[in-house]
Short mmCIF file of C-alpha atoms in Angstrom, two decimals:
data_model
loop_
_atom_site.label_atom_id
_atom_site.label_comp_id
_atom_site.label_asym_id
_atom_site.label_seq_id
_atom_site.Cartn_x
_atom_site.Cartn_y
_atom_site.Cartn_z
CA UNK C 305 -19.80 -7.00 6.99
CA UNK C 306 -17.10 -8.03 4.52
CA UNK C 307 -17.10 -5.47 1.74
CA UNK C 308 -15.75 -6.08 -1.76
CA UNK C 309 -12.82 -4.08 -3.08
CA UNK C 310 -11.83 -2.62 0.28
CA UNK C 311 -8.13 -1.73 0.22
CA UNK C 312 -5.99 -4.66 1.22
CA UNK C 313 -4.59 -4.39 4.72
CA UNK C 314 -1.84 -6.80 3.77
CA UNK C 315 -1.25 -6.73 0.05
CA UNK C 316 1.67 -9.15 0.09
CA UNK C 317 1.62 -12.09 -2.36
CA UNK C 318 -0.41 -15.00 -1.02
CA UNK C 319 0.03 -18.73 -1.72
CA UNK C 320 -3.70 -19.16 -2.35
CA UNK C 321 -4.84 -19.48 -5.95
CA UNK C 322 -8.18 -19.15 -7.70
CA UNK C 323 -8.50 -21.03 -10.98
CA UNK C 324 -10.87 -22.17 -13.71
CA UNK C 325 -11.53 -25.88 -14.11
CA UNK C 326 -13.69 -27.78 -16.59
CA UNK C 327 -15.30 -31.14 -15.73
CA UNK C 328 -12.36 -32.98 -17.32
CA UNK C 329 -10.00 -31.28 -14.87
CA UNK C 330 -8.36 -28.94 -17.39
CA UNK C 331 -8.76 -25.19 -17.74
CA UNK C 332 -10.27 -25.35 -21.23
CA UNK C 333 -13.01 -26.75 -23.44
CA UNK C 334 -12.01 -27.85 -26.96
CA UNK C 335 -14.86 -28.14 -29.45
CA UNK C 336 -13.59 -28.12 -33.05
CA UNK C 337 -16.85 -29.72 -34.19
CA UNK C 338 -18.91 -26.92 -32.63
CA UNK C 339 -21.24 -29.44 -31.03
CA UNK C 340 -21.73 -27.77 -27.65
CA UNK C 341 -24.58 -25.40 -26.98
CA UNK C 342 -23.45 -24.62 -23.42
CA UNK C 343 -20.47 -25.16 -21.15
CA UNK C 344 -19.99 -25.00 -17.39
CA UNK C 345 -16.77 -23.93 -15.73
CA UNK C 346 -15.99 -24.27 -12.04
CA UNK C 347 -14.22 -21.43 -10.23
CA UNK C 348 -12.18 -23.00 -7.44
CA UNK C 349 -9.81 -21.96 -4.68
CA UNK C 350 -6.78 -23.89 -3.45
CA UNK C 351 -4.18 -23.58 -0.70
CA UNK C 352 -6.06 -20.79 1.05
CA UNK C 353 -6.11 -20.22 4.82
CA UNK C 354 -9.36 -20.15 6.75
CA UNK C 355 -11.57 -17.63 4.95
CA UNK C 356 -14.79 -15.80 5.69
CA UNK C 357 -15.62 -14.53 2.21
CA UNK C 358 -14.44 -14.03 -1.34
CA UNK C 359 -14.90 -11.87 -4.42
CA UNK C 360 -14.11 -12.99 -7.97
CA UNK C 361 -14.26 -10.54 -10.86
CA UNK C 362 -14.36 -12.03 -14.39
CA UNK C 363 -14.34 -10.59 -17.89
CA UNK C 364 -15.01 -12.82 -20.88
CA UNK C 365 -15.32 -12.86 -24.70
CA UNK C 366 -11.86 -11.53 -25.48
CA UNK C 367 -11.70 -12.81 -29.06
CA UNK C 368 -11.80 -9.79 -31.32
CA UNK C 369 -14.82 -8.27 -29.56
CA UNK C 370 -16.93 -11.26 -30.64
CA UNK C 371 -19.36 -12.87 -28.21
CA UNK C 372 -18.63 -16.59 -28.37
CA UNK C 373 -19.81 -17.00 -24.76
CA UNK C 374 -23.22 -15.56 -23.91
CA UNK C 375 -26.00 -15.57 -21.30
CA UNK C 376 -24.04 -16.72 -18.24
CA UNK C 377 -25.63 -17.99 -15.05
CA UNK C 378 -24.06 -18.54 -11.63
CA UNK C 379 -24.64 -21.38 -9.19
CA UNK C 380 -22.85 -21.14 -5.83
CA UNK C 381 -24.59 -24.02 -4.07
CA UNK C 382 -22.21 -26.38 -2.30
CA UNK C 383 -19.37 -23.85 -2.18
CA UNK C 384 -16.61 -23.95 0.44
CA UNK C 385 -18.29 -21.31 2.63
CA UNK C 386 -21.27 -23.51 3.41
CA UNK C 387 -24.95 -22.58 3.46
CA UNK C 388 -24.94 -19.54 5.78
CA UNK C 389 -23.67 -16.96 3.30
CA UNK C 390 -24.86 -13.61 2.04
CA UNK C 391 -24.26 -12.11 -1.41
CA UNK C 392 -22.23 -8.89 -1.23
CA UNK C 393 -21.58 -8.57 -4.96
CA UNK C 394 -23.14 -10.11 -8.03
CA UNK C 395 -22.79 -8.92 -11.59
CA UNK C 396 -23.94 -11.03 -14.53
CA UNK C 397 -23.47 -9.76 -18.08
CA UNK C 398 -23.01 -6.20 -16.76
CA UNK C 399 -26.27 -6.32 -14.77
CA UNK C 400 -26.57 -6.26 -10.98
CA UNK C 401 -24.02 -5.03 -8.49
CA UNK C 402 -21.13 -4.24 -10.81
CA UNK C 403 -19.18 -1.78 -8.66
CA UNK C 404 -15.45 -1.62 -8.15
CA UNK C 405 -12.27 -1.50 -10.20
CA UNK C 406 -13.53 1.55 -12.14
CA UNK C 407 -15.64 -0.61 -14.43
CA UNK C 408 -18.95 0.37 -12.86
CA UNK C 409 -20.88 -2.23 -14.79
CA UNK C 410 -19.83 -0.95 -18.20
CA UNK C 411 -18.38 -3.46 -20.66
CA UNK C 412 -14.61 -2.98 -21.00
CA UNK C 413 -13.44 -2.79 -24.62
CA UNK C 414 -16.44 -4.83 -25.70
CA UNK C 415 -15.94 -7.43 -22.98
CA UNK C 416 -18.62 -8.61 -20.62
CA UNK C 417 -18.39 -8.48 -16.84
CA UNK C 418 -19.28 -11.13 -14.30
CA UNK C 419 -18.54 -11.16 -10.58
CA UNK C 420 -19.64 -12.83 -7.40
CA UNK C 421 -18.86 -12.01 -3.79
CA UNK C 422 -20.04 -14.05 -0.81
CA UNK C 423 -19.52 -13.58 2.92
CA UNK C 424 -20.12 -16.00 5.79
CA UNK C 425 -22.90 -14.82 8.10
CA UNK C 426 -21.99 -17.02 11.06
CA UNK C 427 -18.86 -17.58 13.12
CA UNK C 428 -17.99 -20.66 11.12
CA UNK C 429 -14.97 -20.03 8.91
CA UNK C 430 -13.62 -22.58 6.50
CA UNK C 431 -10.89 -25.11 7.45
CA UNK C 432 -7.34 -23.96 8.18
CA UNK C 433 -6.40 -25.13 4.66
CA UNK C 434 -9.25 -24.36 2.29
CA UNK C 435 -9.65 -26.07 -1.07
CA UNK C 436 -12.78 -26.39 -3.15
CA UNK C 437 -15.56 -24.78 -5.12
CA UNK C 438 -16.39 -21.08 -5.06
CA UNK C 439 -19.09 -21.20 -7.74
CA UNK C 440 -20.03 -22.62 -11.15
CA UNK C 441 -20.69 -20.45 -14.18
CA UNK C 442 -22.55 -21.74 -17.24
CA UNK C 443 -22.32 -20.05 -20.65
CA UNK C 444 -24.32 -20.54 -23.80
CA UNK C 445 -22.06 -20.99 -26.83
CA UNK C 446 -22.48 -18.96 -30.03
CA UNK C 447 -21.27 -21.57 -32.51
CA UNK C 448 -21.57 -19.12 -35.41
CA UNK C 449 -18.31 -17.54 -34.26
CA UNK C 450 -14.91 -19.20 -34.45
CA UNK C 451 -12.08 -18.46 -32.09
CA UNK C 452 -11.21 -18.52 -28.42
CA UNK C 453 -13.58 -17.37 -25.71
CA UNK C 454 -11.55 -16.49 -22.63
CA UNK C 455 -12.80 -16.63 -19.06
CA UNK C 456 -10.36 -14.15 -17.56
CA UNK C 457 -10.11 -13.89 -13.78
CA UNK C 458 -9.43 -10.19 -13.61
CA UNK C 459 -9.10 -10.29 -9.83
CA UNK C 460 -9.83 -12.70 -7.00
CA UNK C 461 -9.76 -11.76 -3.33
CA UNK C 462 -10.56 -13.65 -0.16
CA UNK C 463 -11.08 -12.31 3.35
CA UNK C 464 -8.93 -14.03 5.94
CA UNK C 465 -11.13 -15.30 8.77
CA UNK C 466 -10.80 -13.42 12.03
CA UNK C 467 -8.72 -10.57 10.55
CA UNK C 468 -10.83 -8.72 8.01
CA UNK C 469 -7.83 -8.64 5.66
CA UNK C 470 -8.66 -8.78 1.94
CA UNK C 471 -5.90 -10.68 0.18
CA UNK C 472 -5.30 -11.08 -3.55
CA UNK C 473 -5.05 -14.66 -4.78
CA UNK C 474 -3.02 -15.81 -7.75
CA UNK C 475 -5.39 -16.42 -10.66
CA UNK C 476 -5.44 -18.89 -13.57
CA UNK C 477 -7.77 -18.43 -16.55
CA UNK C 478 -9.80 -20.85 -18.60
CA UNK C 479 -11.05 -20.80 -22.20
CA UNK C 480 -13.35 -22.32 -24.81
CA UNK C 481 -11.96 -22.85 -28.32
CA UNK C 482 -13.70 -24.08 -31.49
CA UNK C 483 -11.08 -23.30 -34.13
CA UNK C 484 -7.72 -24.76 -35.23
CA UNK C 485 -4.29 -23.18 -35.50
CA UNK C 486 -3.16 -23.25 -38.24
CA UNK C 487 -6.61 -23.36 -39.81
CA UNK C 488 -5.67 -26.24 -42.12
CA UNK C 489 -4.81 -28.47 -39.14
CA UNK C 490 -6.81 -30.30 -36.52
CA UNK C 491 -4.84 -28.71 -33.70
CA UNK C 492 -6.98 -26.54 -31.42
CA UNK C 493 -5.74 -22.98 -30.99
CA UNK C 494 -4.02 -22.23 -27.74
CA UNK C 495 -3.55 -18.92 -25.93
CA UNK C 496 -0.06 -17.46 -25.50
CA UNK C 497 1.92 -17.84 -22.29
CA UNK C 498 2.55 -14.54 -20.55
CA UNK C 499 5.14 -13.80 -17.86
CA UNK C 500 6.30 -10.48 -16.45
CA UNK C 501 8.59 -8.90 -13.90
CA UNK C 502 8.03 -5.47 -12.34
CA UNK C 503 10.93 -3.33 -11.15
CA UNK C 504 10.61 -2.22 -8.43
CA UNK C 505 8.15 -4.86 -7.27
CA UNK C 506 6.06 -2.16 -5.54
CA UNK C 507 6.67 1.15 -7.35
CA UNK C 508 6.11 4.41 -5.53
CA UNK C 509 3.54 6.87 -6.76
CA UNK C 510 5.14 9.28 -9.19
CA UNK C 511 8.17 7.03 -9.83
CA UNK C 512 9.04 4.96 -12.90
CA UNK C 513 7.93 1.31 -12.99
CA UNK C 514 9.60 -1.00 -15.53
CA UNK C 515 7.86 -4.07 -16.96
CA UNK C 516 9.92 -6.90 -18.45
CA UNK C 517 7.37 -8.87 -20.49
CA UNK C 518 7.87 -12.34 -21.95
CA UNK C 519 5.17 -13.68 -24.30
CA UNK C 520 5.35 -17.11 -25.93
CA UNK C 521 2.99 -17.92 -28.81
CA UNK C 522 1.92 -21.55 -28.49
CA UNK C 523 0.39 -21.91 -31.97
CA UNK C 524 2.58 -23.47 -34.68
CA UNK C 525 3.86 -20.92 -37.17
CA UNK C 526 2.24 -17.97 -35.38
CA UNK C 527 3.88 -14.99 -33.75
CA UNK C 528 2.89 -12.08 -31.52
CA UNK C 529 2.01 -8.92 -33.42
CA UNK C 530 1.61 -6.48 -30.52
CA UNK C 531 0.60 -6.06 -26.89
CA UNK C 532 -1.78 -3.34 -25.75
CA UNK C 533 -1.15 -1.93 -22.26
CA UNK C 534 -4.14 -0.47 -20.41
CA UNK C 535 -2.69 1.12 -17.28
CA UNK C 536 -5.89 1.41 -15.26
CA UNK C 537 -4.97 4.88 -13.97
CA UNK C 538 -6.88 7.00 -16.54
CA UNK C 539 -3.77 7.52 -18.71
CA UNK C 540 -3.82 6.58 -22.40
CA UNK C 541 -3.24 2.98 -23.42
CA UNK C 542 -0.03 2.08 -25.27
CA UNK C 543 0.81 -0.53 -27.90
CA UNK C 544 4.11 -2.41 -27.76
CA UNK C 545 5.47 -4.24 -30.80
CA UNK C 546 9.07 -4.80 -29.71
CA UNK C 547 8.82 -7.13 -26.74
CA UNK C 548 12.59 -7.19 -26.28
CA UNK C 549 12.35 -3.69 -24.80
CA UNK C 550 11.19 -2.78 -21.30
CA UNK C 551 7.87 -1.00 -21.03
CA UNK C 552 7.91 1.85 -18.53
CA UNK C 553 5.13 3.79 -16.86
CA UNK C 554 4.70 6.34 -14.08
CA UNK C 555 1.70 5.79 -11.80
CA UNK C 556 1.12 9.40 -10.85
CA UNK C 557 -1.51 10.55 -8.38
CA UNK C 558 -3.19 13.13 -10.62
CA UNK C 559 -6.50 13.16 -8.76
CA UNK C 560 -7.88 12.02 -5.43
CA UNK C 561 -10.84 9.76 -4.81
CA UNK C 562 -11.83 6.14 -4.33
CA UNK C 563 -12.05 5.56 -8.10
CA UNK C 564 -8.38 6.39 -8.64
CA UNK C 565 -6.30 3.21 -8.55
CA UNK C 566 -3.13 5.06 -7.50
CA UNK C 567 -5.06 6.58 -4.60
CA UNK C 568 -6.33 3.08 -3.70
CA UNK C 569 -2.77 1.74 -3.75
CA UNK C 570 -3.38 -0.96 -6.38
CA UNK C 571 -3.69 -0.69 -10.17
CA UNK C 572 -4.85 -3.52 -12.44
CA UNK C 573 -2.83 -3.20 -15.62
CA UNK C 574 -4.48 -4.97 -18.53
CA UNK C 575 -2.44 -6.65 -21.27
CA UNK C 576 -4.15 -7.62 -24.52
CA UNK C 577 -2.00 -9.86 -26.70
CA UNK C 578 -2.64 -10.21 -30.45
CA UNK C 579 -1.03 -12.83 -32.72
CA UNK C 580 -0.91 -13.58 -36.43
CA UNK C 581 -3.62 -16.27 -36.09
CA UNK C 582 -6.06 -13.54 -34.89
CA UNK C 583 -5.94 -14.96 -31.39
CA UNK C 584 -6.64 -12.29 -28.78
CA UNK C 585 -5.75 -13.02 -25.15
CA UNK C 586 -5.80 -10.97 -22.00
CA UNK C 587 -3.70 -10.96 -18.87
CA UNK C 588 -3.73 -8.68 -15.84
CA UNK C 589 -0.76 -7.36 -13.90
CA UNK C 590 -1.69 -6.39 -10.34
CA UNK C 591 0.59 -3.49 -9.40
CA UNK C 592 0.75 -2.48 -5.74
CA UNK C 593 1.48 1.24 -5.51
CA UNK C 594 3.57 2.35 -2.57
CA UNK C 595 2.26 5.65 -1.28
CA UNK C 596 4.98 8.10 -0.36
CA UNK C 597 4.71 9.03 3.29
CA UNK C 598 7.12 11.73 4.32
CA UNK C 599 7.42 11.80 8.07
CA UNK C 600 10.57 13.13 9.65
CA UNK C 601 10.30 13.44 13.40
CA UNK C 602 12.34 14.09 16.46
CA UNK C 603 12.68 10.50 17.50
CA UNK C 604 11.10 8.74 20.48
CA UNK C 605 12.29 10.20 23.81
CA UNK C 606 15.01 11.84 21.77
CA UNK C 607 15.84 15.07 23.55
CA UNK C 608 17.94 14.25 26.59
CA UNK C 609 20.11 16.22 28.98
CA UNK C 610 23.21 15.33 30.93
CA UNK C 611 24.76 17.80 33.34
CA UNK C 612 26.79 15.78 35.81
CA UNK C 613 24.28 16.76 38.50
CA UNK C 614 20.68 15.68 39.05
CA UNK C 615 18.46 17.60 36.66
CA UNK C 616 17.00 19.52 39.59
CA UNK C 617 20.42 20.83 40.56
CA UNK C 618 21.53 22.70 37.47
CA UNK C 619 23.40 25.70 38.75
CA UNK C 620 24.70 28.65 36.72
CA UNK C 621 28.01 27.70 35.11
CA UNK C 622 27.09 24.04 34.58
CA UNK C 623 27.83 22.54 31.15
CA UNK C 624 24.72 20.72 30.00
CA UNK C 625 25.08 18.07 27.28
CA UNK C 626 22.08 17.88 24.95
CA UNK C 627 21.40 15.00 22.55
CA UNK C 628 18.61 14.89 19.95
CA UNK C 629 17.62 12.04 17.60
CA UNK C 630 16.09 12.51 14.15
CA UNK C 631 13.94 9.65 12.81
CA UNK C 632 12.51 8.87 9.38
CA UNK C 633 9.13 7.18 9.79
CA UNK C 634 8.42 7.65 6.07
CA UNK C 635 8.56 5.27 3.12
CA UNK C 636 11.23 7.08 1.08
CA UNK C 637 14.68 8.51 1.68
CA UNK C 638 14.76 12.07 2.99
CA UNK C 639 17.16 14.87 3.73
CA UNK C 640 16.48 17.42 6.46
CA UNK C 641 18.25 19.85 8.77
CA UNK C 642 18.01 19.42 12.54
CA UNK C 643 19.02 22.16 14.96
CA UNK C 644 19.41 22.32 18.75
CA UNK C 645 18.95 25.74 20.33
CA UNK C 646 18.67 27.32 23.71
CA UNK C 647 16.05 29.97 23.26
CA UNK C 648 17.50 32.29 20.57
CA UNK C 649 20.98 30.74 20.44
CA UNK C 650 21.66 27.82 18.07
CA UNK C 651 23.92 25.31 19.82
CA UNK C 652 24.36 22.90 16.89
CA UNK C 653 22.83 22.26 13.47
CA UNK C 654 23.42 19.56 10.86
CA UNK C 655 22.05 18.27 7.54
CA UNK C 656 21.00 14.62 7.56
CA UNK C 657 20.36 12.11 4.77
CA UNK C 658 18.08 9.38 6.10
CA UNK C 659 16.98 6.09 4.61
CA UNK C 660 13.33 4.99 4.71
CA UNK C 661 11.80 3.42 7.77
CA UNK C 662 13.30 0.06 8.68
CA UNK C 663 16.81 0.69 7.33
CA UNK C 664 19.85 1.13 9.55
CA UNK C 665 20.32 4.72 8.40
CA UNK C 666 16.72 5.75 9.10
CA UNK C 667 17.81 7.62 12.23
CA UNK C 668 20.71 9.73 13.38
CA UNK C 669 21.56 12.18 16.16
CA UNK C 670 23.47 15.31 17.07
CA UNK C 671 24.79 16.61 20.37
CA UNK C 672 25.46 20.04 21.73
CA UNK C 673 26.94 21.57 24.88
CA UNK C 674 24.92 24.25 26.61
CA UNK C 675 27.14 26.51 28.72
CA UNK C 676 25.02 28.07 31.45
CA UNK C 677 27.71 30.47 32.69
CA UNK C 678 26.30 33.89 33.49
CA UNK C 679 22.66 32.84 33.13
CA UNK C 680 20.12 34.26 35.51
CA UNK C 681 18.36 31.58 37.56
CA UNK C 682 14.95 30.93 35.97
CA UNK C 683 13.23 28.47 33.63
CA UNK C 684 14.94 28.07 30.23
CA UNK C 685 13.81 26.24 27.12
CA UNK C 686 16.00 23.96 25.03
CA UNK C 687 14.42 22.87 21.78
CA UNK C 688 15.18 20.96 18.60
CA UNK C 689 13.60 21.71 15.22
CA UNK C 690 13.58 20.01 11.83
CA UNK C 691 13.58 22.14 8.68
CA UNK C 692 14.51 22.12 4.98
CA UNK C 693 12.78 18.77 4.38
CA UNK C 694 13.55 17.43 0.89
CA UNK C 695 12.39 14.25 -0.85
CA UNK C 696 15.14 13.33 -3.36
CA UNK C 697 13.96 12.06 -6.73
CA UNK C 698 10.35 13.18 -6.40
CA UNK C 699 8.78 13.30 -9.84
CA UNK C 700 7.53 16.72 -10.82
CA UNK C 701 4.32 15.20 -12.22
CA UNK C 702 3.58 13.24 -9.07
CA UNK C 703 2.38 14.47 -5.73
CA UNK C 704 5.14 14.14 -3.16
CA UNK C 705 3.70 14.57 0.27
CA UNK C 706 5.87 16.79 2.44
CA UNK C 707 5.78 17.37 6.14
CA UNK C 708 4.80 15.43 9.19
CA UNK C 709 1.88 13.71 7.44
CA UNK C 710 1.83 10.10 8.59
CA UNK C 711 0.27 10.96 11.92
CA UNK C 712 -1.55 7.65 12.37
CA UNK C 713 1.71 5.71 12.32
CA UNK C 714 3.47 8.18 14.57
CA UNK C 715 0.60 8.25 17.07
CA UNK C 716 0.84 4.48 17.39
CA UNK C 717 4.63 4.30 17.48
CA UNK C 718 5.66 7.46 19.32
CA UNK C 719 2.85 9.84 20.27
CA UNK C 720 5.38 12.52 21.23
CA UNK C 721 7.18 12.62 17.86
CA UNK C 722 6.83 15.91 16.01
CA UNK C 723 8.87 18.26 13.90
CA UNK C 724 10.06 19.90 17.11
CA UNK C 725 10.49 19.16 20.79
CA UNK C 726 11.16 21.35 23.77
CA UNK C 727 12.52 20.77 27.25
CA UNK C 728 12.15 23.26 30.09
CA UNK C 729 15.08 23.47 32.49
CA UNK C 730 15.07 25.10 35.89
CA UNK C 731 18.36 26.79 36.83
CA UNK C 732 18.65 27.57 40.51
CA UNK C 733 21.36 28.66 42.94
CA UNK C 734 22.40 26.43 45.83
CA UNK C 735 20.75 28.91 48.21
CA UNK C 736 17.39 28.74 46.39
CA UNK C 737 17.44 24.96 46.19
CA UNK C 738 16.38 24.66 49.81
CA UNK C 739 13.04 26.27 49.01
CA UNK C 740 11.88 23.15 47.13
CA UNK C 741 11.44 19.58 48.14
CA UNK C 742 14.64 17.96 46.89
CA UNK C 743 13.09 14.52 46.71
CA UNK C 744 10.20 15.86 44.65
CA UNK C 745 12.49 17.67 42.26
CA UNK C 746 14.71 14.67 41.73
CA UNK C 747 11.88 12.20 41.09
CA UNK C 748 9.42 14.18 38.98
CA UNK C 749 9.37 14.77 35.21
CA UNK C 750 10.67 18.13 34.03
CA UNK C 751 7.32 19.45 32.87
CA UNK C 752 5.80 18.74 36.27
CA UNK C 753 8.79 20.25 38.05
CA UNK C 754 8.26 23.55 36.27
CA UNK C 755 4.54 23.56 37.01
CA UNK C 756 5.05 22.79 40.68
CA UNK C 757 7.91 25.25 40.86
CA UNK C 758 5.75 28.10 39.65
CA UNK C 759 3.05 27.11 42.13
CA UNK C 760 5.57 27.09 44.95
CA UNK C 761 6.86 30.59 44.38
CA UNK C 762 9.10 30.34 41.32
CA UNK C 763 7.12 33.14 39.69
CA UNK C 764 8.36 35.65 42.26
CA UNK C 765 11.94 34.51 41.60
CA UNK C 766 11.43 35.20 37.90
CA UNK C 767 10.02 38.67 38.64
CA UNK C 768 13.00 39.58 40.83
CA UNK C 769 16.39 38.96 39.22
CA UNK C 770 17.95 40.05 42.54
CA UNK C 771 16.05 37.39 44.45
CA UNK C 772 19.25 35.97 45.91
CA UNK C 773 19.23 38.79 48.44
CA UNK C 774 15.57 38.31 49.25
CA UNK C 775 14.66 36.31 52.35
CA UNK C 776 13.40 32.83 51.53
#
């Protein structure tokens, strides 16, 4: 079943948009004469792919905590999903299924909550390009109050048919207005225009995100007084009066759990704009939080040997060339030390600075020469280890995950990647080589060679260092 508010599998921006439309085709109702007792807005979707469900979350009555719009009702007959749908979320005036987004059915700053989620029950998704009605919402109008009543699409998601992905749509609000700006005119008040840029576009948990906000007041002679920032991550709200300055915030993972937006990977930052005409308007910035995955591994099939002879014919005195690759599967830059050793002897060690996964510097390698002169014929281990893992720039107030933690990714990409790898090498003398099947030794993986070697009598060689004089 399609579930509302599941974490997006692909949270990239989507071309689809969900918007408010009145019967005259605009996003607003203008009623300076206060003649309307009710209004109906259509919530529509455009330029979407084939979908199997949707969820729209609305807050309304954003004018100075005054309820211009009251008693809503929802009608989803004739929507783009067709008749075989089931309701997975419905919340009307804070009653019903009002889960998700930390609101839990409680009015937010005096605002009222309304949401609807539908899912297709049959294998009959919408057309490849989906445009049309999601649902209609009708409000009664409290004409005793003057101002703007905003229908704010806090969030709109659709589920892509056949994938189960929940994708955020771009949203466009609507409003009802029954007052003029300035009050002596016959010009209906208009909401401000809000634009923003986030740097970086997807901030990491515990790092600084910068917001460049541009607000244009569209009412003659009016100006913006301040903007209130509600971060959505349980930290205190902030007021901004100087809009020429960047607003900065750190989305820190201070607690775990499904109700924590940083933990979910997406925070809805609320902006409440106030102007000198007492117009109050809301906007929402959807901030995708990049979780820091620290995963430094010995890279895929990374520990290799070259001896000049087949691996089964390593004799004492052979110089064995060892190469190991270090890989960063994580989402942030890392530094770490990688060492190659033969049992207790370190052959080579180096400090590496690696870029995040996908960059050209996300991997590197070191080599070492293992001189086997004077070694007693037996099984030896050559291993590589990663240590001293450091995440540069980790905020002290955030939680920077350290260690080989992104196991799901590694298991899918390279099941053998770990913080260490070991090879077992059999050193024999030319005389002992005849004991084993040469073809088997040359064509079998090292781990199997050792196992078969022990089963074939290698154990007695290891017990008797003077085995060269023992009859074979």
